[in-house]
PDB file of C-alpha atoms and ligand atoms in Angstrom:
ATOM      1  CA  VAL A 819      50.923   3.054  -2.950  1.00 80.00           C
ATOM      2  CA  LEU A 820      47.261   3.179  -4.022  1.00 84.00           C
ATOM      3  CA  LEU A 821      46.916   6.660  -2.549  1.00 84.00           C
ATOM      4  CA  GLN A 822      50.251   7.796  -4.030  1.00 82.00           C
ATOM      5  CA  GLU A 823      49.192   6.599  -7.471  1.00 85.00           C
ATOM      6  CA  LYS A 824      46.127   8.798  -7.183  1.00 84.00           C
ATOM      7  CA  GLY A 825      48.300  11.792  -6.324  1.00 84.00           C
ATOM      8  CA  PHE A 826      47.166  12.135  -2.705  1.00 84.00           C
ATOM      9  CA  GLN A 827      49.430  14.015  -0.318  1.00 86.00           C
ATOM     10  CA  ILE A 828      50.054  11.474   2.437  1.00 87.00           C
ATOM     11  CA  GLU A 829      51.498  11.769   5.921  1.00 84.00           C
ATOM     12  CA  VAL A 830      52.327   8.472   7.616  1.00 82.00           C
ATOM     13  CA  TYR A 831      52.907   8.098  11.356  1.00 79.00           C
ATOM     14  CA  ASP A 832      54.496   5.246  13.227  1.00 66.00           C
ATOM     15  CA  ARG A 833      52.989   1.941  12.205  1.00 59.00           C
ATOM     16  CA  ASP A 834      53.331   0.128  15.500  1.00 60.00           C
ATOM     17  CA  GLU A 835      52.330   2.795  17.978  1.00 65.00           C
ATOM     18  CA  PRO A 836      49.265   5.005  18.138  1.00 65.00           C
ATOM     19  CA  ILE A 837      49.856   8.533  16.871  1.00 70.00           C
ATOM     20  CA  GLN A 838      50.248  11.048  19.723  1.00 83.00           C
ATOM     21  CA  ARG A 839      46.964  12.795  20.438  1.00 85.00           C
ATOM     22  CA  LYS A 840      48.475  16.290  20.129  1.00 87.00           C
ATOM     23  CA  LEU A 841      49.848  15.533  16.693  1.00 88.00           C
ATOM     24  CA  LEU A 842      46.577  13.997  15.552  1.00 90.00           C
ATOM     25  CA  GLU A 843      44.722  17.094  16.768  1.00 92.00           C
ATOM     26  CA  GLN A 844      46.979  19.282  14.625  1.00 91.00           C
ATOM     27  CA  LYS A 845      46.901  17.085  11.542  1.00 90.00           C
ATOM     28  CA  ILE A 846      43.146  16.513  11.519  1.00 93.00           C
ATOM     29  CA  VAL A 847      42.449  20.234  10.992  1.00 94.00           C
ATOM     30  CA  HIS A 848      43.278  20.205   7.261  1.00 92.00           C
ATOM     31  CA  ALA A 849      43.003  16.508   6.365  1.00 95.00           C
ATOM     32  CA  ASP A 850      40.455  15.316   3.788  1.00 96.00           C
ATOM     33  CA  GLY A 851      40.797  11.691   4.859  1.00 96.00           C
ATOM     34  CA  LEU A 852      42.055   9.815   7.913  1.00 96.00           C
ATOM     35  CA  ILE A 853      43.198   6.199   8.089  1.00 96.00           C
ATOM     36  CA  CYS A 854      43.313   5.336  11.788  1.00 94.00           C
ATOM     37  CA  LEU A 855      44.063   2.378  14.027  1.00 92.00           C
ATOM     38  CA  LEU A 856      41.776   0.818  16.626  1.00 93.00           C
ATOM     39  CA  SER A 857      44.013   2.401  19.276  1.00 90.00           C
ATOM     40  CA  ASP A 858      43.251   5.944  18.013  1.00 92.00           C
ATOM     41  CA  ASN A 859      40.365   7.525  19.884  1.00 93.00           C
ATOM     42  CA  ILE A 860      38.353   9.426  17.289  1.00 96.00           C
ATOM     43  CA  ASP A 861      35.929  11.241  19.545  1.00 97.00           C
ATOM     44  CA  LYS A 862      33.689  14.300  19.291  1.00 97.00           C
ATOM     45  CA  SER A 863      36.387  16.785  20.289  1.00 96.00           C
ATOM     46  CA  LEU A 864      38.767  15.463  17.627  1.00 96.00           C
ATOM     47  CA  ILE A 865      36.068  15.407  14.949  1.00 97.00           C
ATOM     48  CA  ASN A 866      35.161  18.994  15.853  1.00 96.00           C
ATOM     49  CA  ARG A 867      38.675  20.094  14.900  1.00 96.00           C
ATOM     50  CA  ALA A 868      38.366  18.667  11.395  1.00 95.00           C
ATOM     51  CA  GLY A 869      37.657  21.323   8.795  1.00 91.00           C
ATOM     52  CA  ASN A 870      37.712  19.247   5.587  1.00 94.00           C
ATOM     53  CA  LEU A 871      37.426  15.668   6.731  1.00 97.00           C
ATOM     54  CA  LYS A 872      35.257  13.483   4.502  1.00 97.00           C
ATOM     55  CA  ILE A 873      36.246   9.989   5.545  1.00 97.00           C
ATOM     56  CA  ILE A 874      37.537   8.173   8.613  1.00 98.00           C
ATOM     57  CA  ALA A 875      38.809   4.803   7.412  1.00 97.00           C
ATOM     58  CA  ASN A 876      39.397   2.529  10.387  1.00 97.00           C
ATOM     59  CA  TYR A 877      42.169  -0.018   9.855  1.00 96.00           C
ATOM     60  CA  ALA A 878      40.131  -2.625  11.773  1.00 96.00           C
ATOM     61  CA  ALA A 879      36.793  -4.401  11.681  1.00 96.00           C
ATOM     62  CA  GLY A 880      35.748  -3.177  15.156  1.00 95.00           C
ATOM     63  CA  PHE A 881      34.956   0.533  15.393  1.00 96.00           C
ATOM     64  CA  ASN A 882      34.298   1.225  19.089  1.00 96.00           C
ATOM     65  CA  ASN A 883      37.186   3.750  18.948  1.00 96.00           C
ATOM     66  CA  ILE A 884      35.150   6.120  16.740  1.00 97.00           C
ATOM     67  CA  ASP A 885      32.097   8.229  17.557  1.00 97.00           C
ATOM     68  CA  ILE A 886      30.315   7.116  14.395  1.00 96.00           C
ATOM     69  CA  ALA A 887      27.026   8.864  15.146  1.00 95.00           C
ATOM     70  CA  TYR A 888      28.765  12.181  15.630  1.00 96.00           C
ATOM     71  CA  ALA A 889      30.845  11.690  12.477  1.00 97.00           C
ATOM     72  CA  ALA A 890      27.615  11.007  10.559  1.00 96.00           C
ATOM     73  CA  SER A 891      26.017  14.147  11.968  1.00 96.00           C
ATOM     74  CA  ARG A 892      28.979  16.085  10.540  1.00 95.00           C
ATOM     75  CA  GLY A 893      28.599  14.366   7.142  1.00 95.00           C
ATOM     76  CA  ILE A 894      31.793  12.338   7.588  1.00 97.00           C
ATOM     77  CA  VAL A 895      31.756   8.764   6.284  1.00 97.00           C
ATOM     78  CA  VAL A 896      33.270   6.079   8.516  1.00 98.00           C
ATOM     79  CA  SER A 897      34.471   2.782   7.056  1.00 98.00           C
ATOM     80  CA  ASN A 898      36.061  -0.388   8.443  1.00 97.00           C
ATOM     81  CA  THR A 899      37.744  -3.511   7.070  1.00 97.00           C
ATOM     82  CA  PRO A 900      35.197  -6.308   7.492  1.00 94.00           C
ATOM     83  CA  ASP A 901      35.305  -9.860   5.991  1.00 94.00           C
ATOM     84  CA  ILE A 902      38.992  -9.992   5.124  1.00 96.00           C
ATOM     85  CA  LEU A 903      40.135 -10.536   8.706  1.00 97.00           C
ATOM     86  CA  THR A 904      37.476 -13.121   9.549  1.00 98.00           C
ATOM     87  CA  ALA A 905      39.586 -16.204   8.833  1.00 98.00           C
ATOM     88  CA  ALA A 906      42.748 -14.893  10.507  1.00 98.00           C
ATOM     89  CA  THR A 907      40.867 -13.929  13.678  1.00 98.00           C
ATOM     90  CA  ALA A 908      38.877 -17.174  13.808  1.00 98.00           C
ATOM     91  CA  ASP A 909      42.123 -19.123  13.378  1.00 98.00           C
ATOM     92  CA  LEU A 910      43.683 -17.180  16.244  1.00 98.00           C
ATOM     93  CA  ALA A 911      40.694 -17.860  18.513  1.00 98.00           C
ATOM     94  CA  TRP A 912      41.156 -21.556  17.783  1.00 98.00           C
ATOM     95  CA  SER A 913      44.898 -21.317  18.393  1.00 98.00           C
ATOM     96  CA  LEU A 914      44.137 -19.912  21.853  1.00 98.00           C
ATOM     97  CA  LEU A 915      41.418 -22.481  22.537  1.00 98.00           C
ATOM     98  CA  LEU A 916      43.670 -25.410  21.708  1.00 98.00           C
ATOM     99  CA  SER A 917      46.777 -23.922  23.313  1.00 98.00           C
ATOM    100  CA  VAL A 918      45.135 -23.118  26.622  1.00 98.00           C
ATOM    101  CA  SER A 919      43.299 -26.431  26.981  1.00 98.00           C
ATOM    102  CA  LYS A 920      46.387 -28.459  25.970  1.00 98.00           C
ATOM    103  CA  ARG A 921      48.638 -26.227  28.107  1.00 98.00           C
ATOM    104  CA  ILE A 922      50.975 -25.700  25.161  1.00 98.00           C
ATOM    105  CA  VAL A 923      52.701 -22.543  26.397  1.00 97.00           C
ATOM    106  CA  GLU A 924      53.235 -23.845  29.943  1.00 97.00           C
ATOM    107  CA  SER A 925      54.624 -27.128  28.583  1.00 98.00           C
ATOM    108  CA  ASP A 926      56.926 -25.303  26.213  1.00 98.00           C
ATOM    109  CA  ARG A 927      58.343 -23.174  29.058  1.00 97.00           C
ATOM    110  CA  PHE A 928      58.822 -26.281  31.195  1.00 98.00           C
ATOM    111  CA  THR A 929      60.576 -28.192  28.425  1.00 98.00           C
ATOM    112  CA  ARG A 930      62.880 -25.310  27.489  1.00 98.00           C
ATOM    113  CA  ALA A 931      63.797 -24.867  31.140  1.00 98.00           C
ATOM    114  CA  GLY A 932      65.218 -28.401  31.058  1.00 98.00           C
ATOM    115  CA  GLU A 933      62.609 -29.706  33.487  1.00 98.00           C
ATOM    116  CA  PHE A 934      61.397 -32.575  31.311  1.00 98.00           C
ATOM    117  CA  ARG A 935      62.899 -35.634  32.990  1.00 97.00           C
ATOM    118  CA  GLY A 936      60.722 -38.323  31.461  1.00 97.00           C
ATOM    119  CA  TRP A 937      57.114 -39.195  30.660  1.00 97.00           C
ATOM    120  CA  GLY A 938      54.731 -38.953  33.589  1.00 96.00           C
ATOM    121  CA  PRO A 939      51.062 -39.973  33.831  1.00 97.00           C
ATOM    122  CA  MET A 940      50.092 -36.675  35.487  1.00 97.00           C
ATOM    123  CA  LEU A 941      52.370 -34.371  33.535  1.00 97.00           C
ATOM    124  CA  PHE A 942      50.516 -31.307  32.180  1.00 97.00           C
ATOM    125  CA  LEU A 943      47.034 -32.763  32.148  1.00 97.00           C
ATOM    126  CA  GLY A 944      44.700 -30.491  30.213  1.00 97.00           C
ATOM    127  CA  GLY A 945      41.104 -30.496  29.030  1.00 96.00           C
ATOM    128  CA  ASP A 946      39.482 -32.365  26.127  1.00 98.00           C
ATOM    129  CA  VAL A 947      38.141 -30.395  23.186  1.00 98.00           C
ATOM    130  CA  THR A 948      36.525 -33.115  21.095  1.00 98.00           C
ATOM    131  CA  ARG A 949      32.760 -33.525  21.674  1.00 98.00           C
ATOM    132  CA  LYS A 950      32.696 -30.668  24.207  1.00 98.00           C
ATOM    133  CA  THR A 951      30.336 -27.690  24.008  1.00 98.00           C
ATOM    134  CA  LEU A 952      31.499 -24.442  22.449  1.00 98.00           C
ATOM    135  CA  GLY A 953      29.624 -21.267  23.367  1.00 98.00           C
ATOM    136  CA  ILE A 954      29.871 -18.388  20.909  1.00 98.00           C
ATOM    137  CA  ILE A 955      29.007 -14.905  22.152  1.00 98.00           C
ATOM    138  CA  GLY A 956      28.298 -12.836  19.060  1.00 98.00           C
ATOM    139  CA  ALA A 957      27.674 -14.856  15.914  1.00 98.00           C
ATOM    140  CA  GLY A 958      28.749 -12.300  13.324  1.00 97.00           C
ATOM    141  CA  ARG A 959      31.248 -13.203  10.633  1.00 97.00           C
ATOM    142  CA  ILE A 960      34.057 -14.134  13.039  1.00 98.00           C
ATOM    143  CA  GLY A 961      31.839 -15.961  15.542  1.00 98.00           C
ATOM    144  CA  GLN A 962      30.352 -18.030  12.725  1.00 98.00           C
ATOM    145  CA  ALA A 963      33.792 -18.837  11.317  1.00 98.00           C
ATOM    146  CA  VAL A 964      34.919 -20.030  14.759  1.00 98.00           C
ATOM    147  CA  ALA A 965      31.817 -22.240  14.997  1.00 98.00           C
ATOM    148  CA  GLN A 966      32.433 -23.720  11.542  1.00 98.00           C
ATOM    149  CA  ARG A 967      35.929 -24.738  12.568  1.00 98.00           C
ATOM    150  CA  ALA A 968      34.448 -26.724  15.478  1.00 98.00           C
ATOM    151  CA  ALA A 969      32.942 -29.322  13.123  1.00 96.00           C
ATOM    152  CA  GLY A 970      36.205 -31.275  12.963  1.00 96.00           C
ATOM    153  CA  PHE A 971      36.121 -31.579  16.738  1.00 98.00           C
ATOM    154  CA  GLU A 972      32.504 -32.836  16.761  1.00 98.00           C
ATOM    155  CA  MET A 973      31.583 -30.074  19.191  1.00 98.00           C
ATOM    156  CA  GLN A 974      28.083 -29.003  20.191  1.00 98.00           C
ATOM    157  CA  ILE A 975      27.633 -25.310  19.514  1.00 98.00           C
ATOM    158  CA  VAL A 976      25.474 -22.898  21.461  1.00 98.00           C
ATOM    159  CA  TYR A 977      25.429 -19.205  20.699  1.00 98.00           C
ATOM    160  CA  HIS A 978      24.058 -15.940  21.940  1.00 98.00           C
ATOM    161  CA  ASP A 979      23.455 -12.881  19.804  1.00 98.00           C
ATOM    162  CA  THR A 980      20.950 -10.057  19.597  1.00 97.00           C
ATOM    163  CA  ARG A 981      18.728 -12.396  17.540  1.00 97.00           C
ATOM    164  CA  PRO A 982      18.610 -16.035  16.371  1.00 98.00           C
ATOM    165  CA  LEU A 983      20.312 -16.738  13.031  1.00 98.00           C
ATOM    166  CA  PRO A 984      18.498 -19.597  11.232  1.00 98.00           C
ATOM    167  CA  GLU A 985      20.979 -19.867   8.322  1.00 97.00           C
ATOM    168  CA  PHE A 986      23.901 -20.203  10.729  1.00 98.00           C
ATOM    169  CA  GLU A 987      21.982 -22.828  12.721  1.00 98.00           C
ATOM    170  CA  LYS A 988      21.298 -24.808   9.534  1.00 97.00           C
ATOM    171  CA  LYS A 989      24.959 -24.707   8.519  1.00 96.00           C
ATOM    172  CA  THR A 990      26.504 -25.649  11.861  1.00 96.00           C
ATOM    173  CA  GLY A 991      23.759 -27.179  14.024  1.00 97.00           C
ATOM    174  CA  ALA A 992      24.306 -24.321  16.481  1.00 98.00           C
ATOM    175  CA  ARG A 993      21.562 -23.669  19.046  1.00 98.00           C
ATOM    176  CA  TYR A 994      20.479 -20.179  20.076  1.00 98.00           C
ATOM    177  CA  CYS A 995      20.281 -19.607  23.829  1.00 98.00           C
ATOM    178  CA  SER A 996      20.267 -16.943  26.519  1.00 98.00           C
ATOM    179  CA  ILE A 997      23.578 -15.747  27.891  1.00 98.00           C
ATOM    180  CA  GLN A 998      22.851 -17.581  31.188  1.00 98.00           C
ATOM    181  CA  GLN A 999      22.243 -20.865  29.341  1.00 98.00           C
ATOM    182  CA  LEU A1000      25.403 -20.355  27.336  1.00 98.00           C
ATOM    183  CA  PHE A1001      27.323 -19.793  30.571  1.00 98.00           C
ATOM    184  CA  SER A1002      25.995 -22.937  32.204  1.00 98.00           C
ATOM    185  CA  GLU A1003      26.367 -25.270  29.188  1.00 98.00           C
ATOM    186  CA  SER A1004      29.664 -24.258  27.565  1.00 98.00           C
ATOM    187  CA  ASP A1005      33.010 -25.921  28.171  1.00 98.00           C
ATOM    188  CA  PHE A1006      34.628 -23.237  26.029  1.00 98.00           C
ATOM    189  CA  ILE A1007      33.307 -19.704  25.599  1.00 99.00           C
ATOM    190  CA  SER A1008      34.628 -17.619  22.739  1.00 98.00           C
ATOM    191  CA  ILE A1009      33.747 -13.914  22.558  1.00 98.00           C
ATOM    192  CA  HIS A1010      33.061 -12.292  19.178  1.00 98.00           C
ATOM    193  CA  CYS A1011      30.536  -9.529  19.857  1.00 98.00           C
ATOM    194  CA  PRO A1012      31.268  -5.878  19.135  1.00 97.00           C
ATOM    195  CA  LEU A1013      31.977  -3.569  22.074  1.00 97.00           C
ATOM    196  CA  ASN A1014      29.081  -1.207  22.736  1.00 96.00           C
ATOM    197  CA  ASN A1015      26.961  -0.066  25.686  1.00 95.00           C
ATOM    198  CA  SER A1016      25.127  -3.367  25.929  1.00 96.00           C
ATOM    199  CA  THR A1017      28.231  -5.579  25.729  1.00 98.00           C
ATOM    200  CA  HIS A1018      30.526  -3.561  28.029  1.00 98.00           C
ATOM    201  CA  HIS A1019      31.267  -5.872  31.011  1.00 98.00           C
ATOM    202  CA  LEU A1020      28.907  -8.495  29.595  1.00 98.00           C
ATOM    203  CA  ILE A1021      30.931 -10.894  31.739  1.00 98.00           C
ATOM    204  CA  ASN A1022      31.322  -9.365  35.188  1.00 98.00           C
ATOM    205  CA  SER A1023      31.726 -10.136  38.875  1.00 98.00           C
ATOM    206  CA  ALA A1024      27.956 -10.640  39.268  1.00 97.00           C
ATOM    207  CA  ASN A1025      27.673 -13.346  36.605  1.00 98.00           C
ATOM    208  CA  ILE A1026      31.082 -14.926  36.029  1.00 98.00           C
ATOM    209  CA  TYR A1027      30.367 -17.719  38.507  1.00 98.00           C
ATOM    210  CA  GLN A1028      27.338 -18.704  36.405  1.00 98.00           C
ATOM    211  CA  ILE A1029      29.862 -20.018  33.889  1.00 98.00           C
ATOM    212  CA  LYS A1030      30.262 -23.789  34.149  1.00 98.00           C
ATOM    213  CA  LYS A1031      33.064 -24.736  36.530  1.00 98.00           C
ATOM    214  CA  GLY A1032      36.172 -25.807  34.647  1.00 98.00           C
ATOM    215  CA  ALA A1033      35.302 -23.875  31.474  1.00 98.00           C
ATOM    216  CA  TYR A1034      37.815 -21.929  29.397  1.00 98.00           C
ATOM    217  CA  LEU A1035      37.288 -18.360  28.212  1.00 98.00           C
ATOM    218  CA  ILE A1036      38.697 -17.087  24.912  1.00 98.00           C
ATOM    219  CA  ASN A1037      38.580 -13.398  24.016  1.00 98.00           C
ATOM    220  CA  THR A1038      39.755 -12.128  20.631  1.00 98.00           C
ATOM    221  CA  ALA A1039      37.093  -9.378  20.412  1.00 98.00           C
ATOM    222  CA  ARG A1040      37.435  -6.437  22.793  1.00 98.00           C
ATOM    223  CA  GLY A1041      38.824  -6.486  26.320  1.00 98.00           C
ATOM    224  CA  GLN A1042      36.096  -4.338  27.868  1.00 98.00           C
ATOM    225  CA  VAL A1043      33.493  -7.042  27.215  1.00 98.00           C
ATOM    226  CA  VAL A1044      34.988  -8.803  30.262  1.00 98.00           C
ATOM    227  CA  GLU A1045      35.542  -7.167  33.652  1.00 98.00           C
ATOM    228  CA  GLU A1046      39.197  -8.083  34.094  1.00 97.00           C
ATOM    229  CA  LYS A1047      39.031  -8.123  37.896  1.00 97.00           C
ATOM    230  CA  ALA A1048      36.175 -10.650  37.797  1.00 98.00           C
ATOM    231  CA  LEU A1049      38.144 -12.803  35.376  1.00 98.00           C
ATOM    232  CA  VAL A1050      41.202 -12.774  37.629  1.00 98.00           C
ATOM    233  CA  ASP A1051      39.055 -13.854  40.607  1.00 98.00           C
ATOM    234  CA  ALA A1052      37.378 -16.663  38.677  1.00 98.00           C
ATOM    235  CA  LEU A1053      40.735 -17.950  37.443  1.00 98.00           C
ATOM    236  CA  LYS A1054      42.446 -17.674  40.829  1.00 97.00           C
ATOM    237  CA  SER A1055      39.625 -19.510  42.567  1.00 97.00           C
ATOM    238  CA  GLY A1056      39.917 -22.308  39.997  1.00 97.00           C
ATOM    239  CA  HIS A1057      36.348 -21.769  38.822  1.00 98.00           C
ATOM    240  CA  LEU A1058      37.605 -21.176  35.282  1.00 98.00           C
ATOM    241  CA  ALA A1059      40.216 -23.660  34.078  1.00 98.00           C
ATOM    242  CA  GLY A1060      41.976 -21.122  31.884  1.00 98.00           C
ATOM    243  CA  ALA A1061      41.727 -18.204  29.526  1.00 98.00           C
ATOM    244  CA  GLY A1062      43.176 -17.311  26.155  1.00 98.00           C
ATOM    245  CA  LEU A1063      43.287 -13.546  25.713  1.00 98.00           C
ATOM    246  CA  ASP A1064      44.240 -11.390  22.762  1.00 98.00           C
ATOM    247  CA  VAL A1065      42.575  -8.237  24.161  1.00 98.00           C
ATOM    248  CA  TYR A1066      42.397  -6.509  27.566  1.00 98.00           C
ATOM    249  CA  GLU A1067      40.097  -4.196  29.465  1.00 98.00           C
ATOM    250  CA  PHE A1068      42.795  -1.530  29.852  1.00 97.00           C
ATOM    251  CA  GLU A1069      44.791  -2.326  26.730  1.00 95.00           C
ATOM    252  CA  PRO A1070      47.741  -2.091  26.361  1.00 94.00           C
ATOM    253  CA  GLN A1071      47.941  -2.297  30.179  1.00 95.00           C
ATOM    254  CA  ILE A1072      47.463  -5.785  31.587  1.00 96.00           C
ATOM    255  CA  SER A1073      46.993  -6.364  35.289  1.00 94.00           C
ATOM    256  CA  PRO A1074      50.063  -7.908  36.963  1.00 96.00           C
ATOM    257  CA  GLU A1075      47.725 -10.457  38.550  1.00 96.00           C
ATOM    258  CA  ILE A1076      46.627 -11.803  35.202  1.00 96.00           C
ATOM    259  CA  LYS A1077      50.229 -11.960  34.040  1.00 96.00           C
ATOM    260  CA  SER A1078      51.106 -14.072  37.041  1.00 96.00           C
ATOM    261  CA  LEU A1079      48.597 -16.804  36.204  1.00 97.00           C
ATOM    262  CA  GLU A1080      50.039 -19.883  34.503  1.00 94.00           C
ATOM    263  CA  GLN A1081      46.697 -21.034  33.100  1.00 95.00           C
ATOM    264  CA  VAL A1082      46.292 -17.924  30.957  1.00 98.00           C
ATOM    265  CA  ILE A1083      47.737 -17.274  27.515  1.00 98.00           C
ATOM    266  CA  LEU A1084      48.300 -13.614  26.720  1.00 98.00           C
ATOM    267  CA  LEU A1085      48.715 -12.264  23.199  1.00 98.00           C
ATOM    268  CA  PRO A1086      49.267  -8.633  22.111  1.00 97.00           C
ATOM    269  CA  HIS A1087      46.036  -8.111  20.085  1.00 97.00           C
ATOM    270  CA  ILE A1088      47.178  -9.994  16.989  1.00 98.00           C
ATOM    271  CA  GLY A1089      43.832 -11.380  15.772  1.00 98.00           C
ATOM    272  CA  SER A1090      44.263 -10.083  12.249  1.00 97.00           C
ATOM    273  CA  ALA A1091      48.057 -10.202  12.208  1.00 97.00           C
ATOM    274  CA  THR A1092      48.894 -12.217   9.134  1.00 98.00           C
ATOM    275  CA  PHE A1093      50.868 -10.742   6.237  1.00 97.00           C
ATOM    276  CA  GLU A1094      48.008 -11.423   3.833  1.00 97.00           C
ATOM    277  CA  THR A1095      45.263 -10.003   6.044  1.00 97.00           C
ATOM    278  CA  ARG A1096      47.068  -6.849   7.106  1.00 96.00           C
ATOM    279  CA  SER A1097      48.010  -6.022   3.476  1.00 96.00           C
ATOM    280  CA  GLU A1098      44.411  -6.514   2.417  1.00 97.00           C
ATOM    281  CA  MET A1099      43.199  -4.323   5.312  1.00 97.00           C
ATOM    282  CA  ALA A1100      45.555  -1.554   4.173  1.00 95.00           C
ATOM    283  CA  ARG A1101      44.299  -1.895   0.603  1.00 96.00           C
ATOM    284  CA  ILE A1102      40.632  -1.658   1.669  1.00 97.00           C
ATOM    285  CA  ALA A1103      41.276   1.340   3.949  1.00 97.00           C
ATOM    286  CA  ALA A1104      43.070   3.166   1.110  1.00 96.00           C
ATOM    287  CA  ARG A1105      40.365   2.253  -1.416  1.00 96.00           C
ATOM    288  CA  ASN A1106      37.702   3.564   0.971  1.00 97.00           C
ATOM    289  CA  VAL A1107      39.497   6.913   1.152  1.00 96.00           C
ATOM    290  CA  ILE A1108      39.850   7.103  -2.632  1.00 96.00           C
ATOM    291  CA  SER A1109      36.239   6.129  -3.190  1.00 96.00           C
ATOM    292  CA  VAL A1110      34.842   8.718  -0.778  1.00 97.00           C
ATOM    293  CA  ILE A1111      37.033  11.513  -2.138  1.00 95.00           C
ATOM    294  CA  GLU A1112      36.154  10.599  -5.731  1.00 93.00           C
ATOM    295  CA  SER A1113      32.493   9.640  -5.430  1.00 94.00           C
ATOM    296  CA  GLY A1114      31.342  10.442  -1.885  1.00 93.00           C
ATOM    297  CA  LYS A1115      30.674   6.745  -1.195  1.00 95.00           C
ATOM    298  CA  ALA A1116      32.750   4.219   0.772  1.00 96.00           C
ATOM    299  CA  LEU A1117      33.137   0.567  -0.256  1.00 96.00           C
ATOM    300  CA  THR A1118      32.617  -0.699   3.293  1.00 97.00           C
ATOM    301  CA  PRO A1119      30.811   2.078   5.162  1.00 96.00           C
ATOM    302  CA  ILE A1120      29.620   1.786   8.761  1.00 94.00           C
ATOM    303  CA  ASN A1121      27.598   4.906   9.340  1.00 75.00           C
ATOM    304  CA  THR A1122      25.644   5.482   6.128  1.00 66.00           C
TER     305      THR A1122
HETATM  306  C1  DGY I2035      39.719  -5.592  14.536  1.00 56.49           C
HETATM  307  O1  DGY I2035      39.997  -5.367  13.351  1.00 56.49           O
HETATM  308  O2  DGY I2035      38.739  -5.104  15.086  1.00 56.49           O
HETATM  309  C2  DGY I2035      40.605  -6.532  15.268  1.00 56.49           C
HETATM  310  O3  DGY I2035      40.496  -6.363  16.621  1.00 56.49           O
HETATM  311  C3  DGY I2035      42.030  -6.423  14.781  1.00 56.49           C
HETATM  312  O4  DGY I2035      42.786  -7.495  15.263  1.00 56.49           O
END
């Protein structure tokens, strides 16, 4: 609507599936602006086809799907939708953390299947959350929001990032530590770092067993931060007690092995999926396009 009001000529492709590459390659040739999804791969070869493109507005906070350096070298602004999805994604990380440790999904399946035949002292024992240690990998906006929500559970917070964050520490009592320390101290690890060359397979077969035995892993960031095969092994061996996943290494493909594990909760990348957040994301993406076309500047740029 915002773009229509400004008289833009708009072409909209399916909202729930990524646009076919061939079609995108044709459409990009004459477009002045592109609003894309995190599942659209905006690489060098696609950018090279663009004759008029001035802005790539990603409908997401993460932007690992776009070659931002190359776009910048071609004078194309790239923008994202930061801030507005922080609360929704942090809430979802907590939903996974609580659900996996309290075995909510397994218990629901069991109850629906008519298998509940009376209270039992050993029925669906899970893990405590209160006063446990929460490890945050990547203390950006979402990581910090997840840590803030831990206060009600009296949790200790440790975090790892590219640098210590004194303000965050003051606010939450979080302690900065190396990734190895975070692995060995955390009862719950929640991933919130961006995907880039240094975070790809940050958790892998060589280090996953450094994670404290019985810990839970939550990933609402990007699947490729965790080597899925290593995760499957650590879960199957019982080293990890469970995992709550919203993202996958080979998204949207998920290994059959991971699907077969009861102690894992699998969601279809819905971190920001609330009515309010998704509408606001659409508004910001559209406003970024308008702003770049009208003034050359984005409201939430990444690469300038
Ligand atoms: C993002 O915006 O990067 C999230 O992954 C969407 O859920």
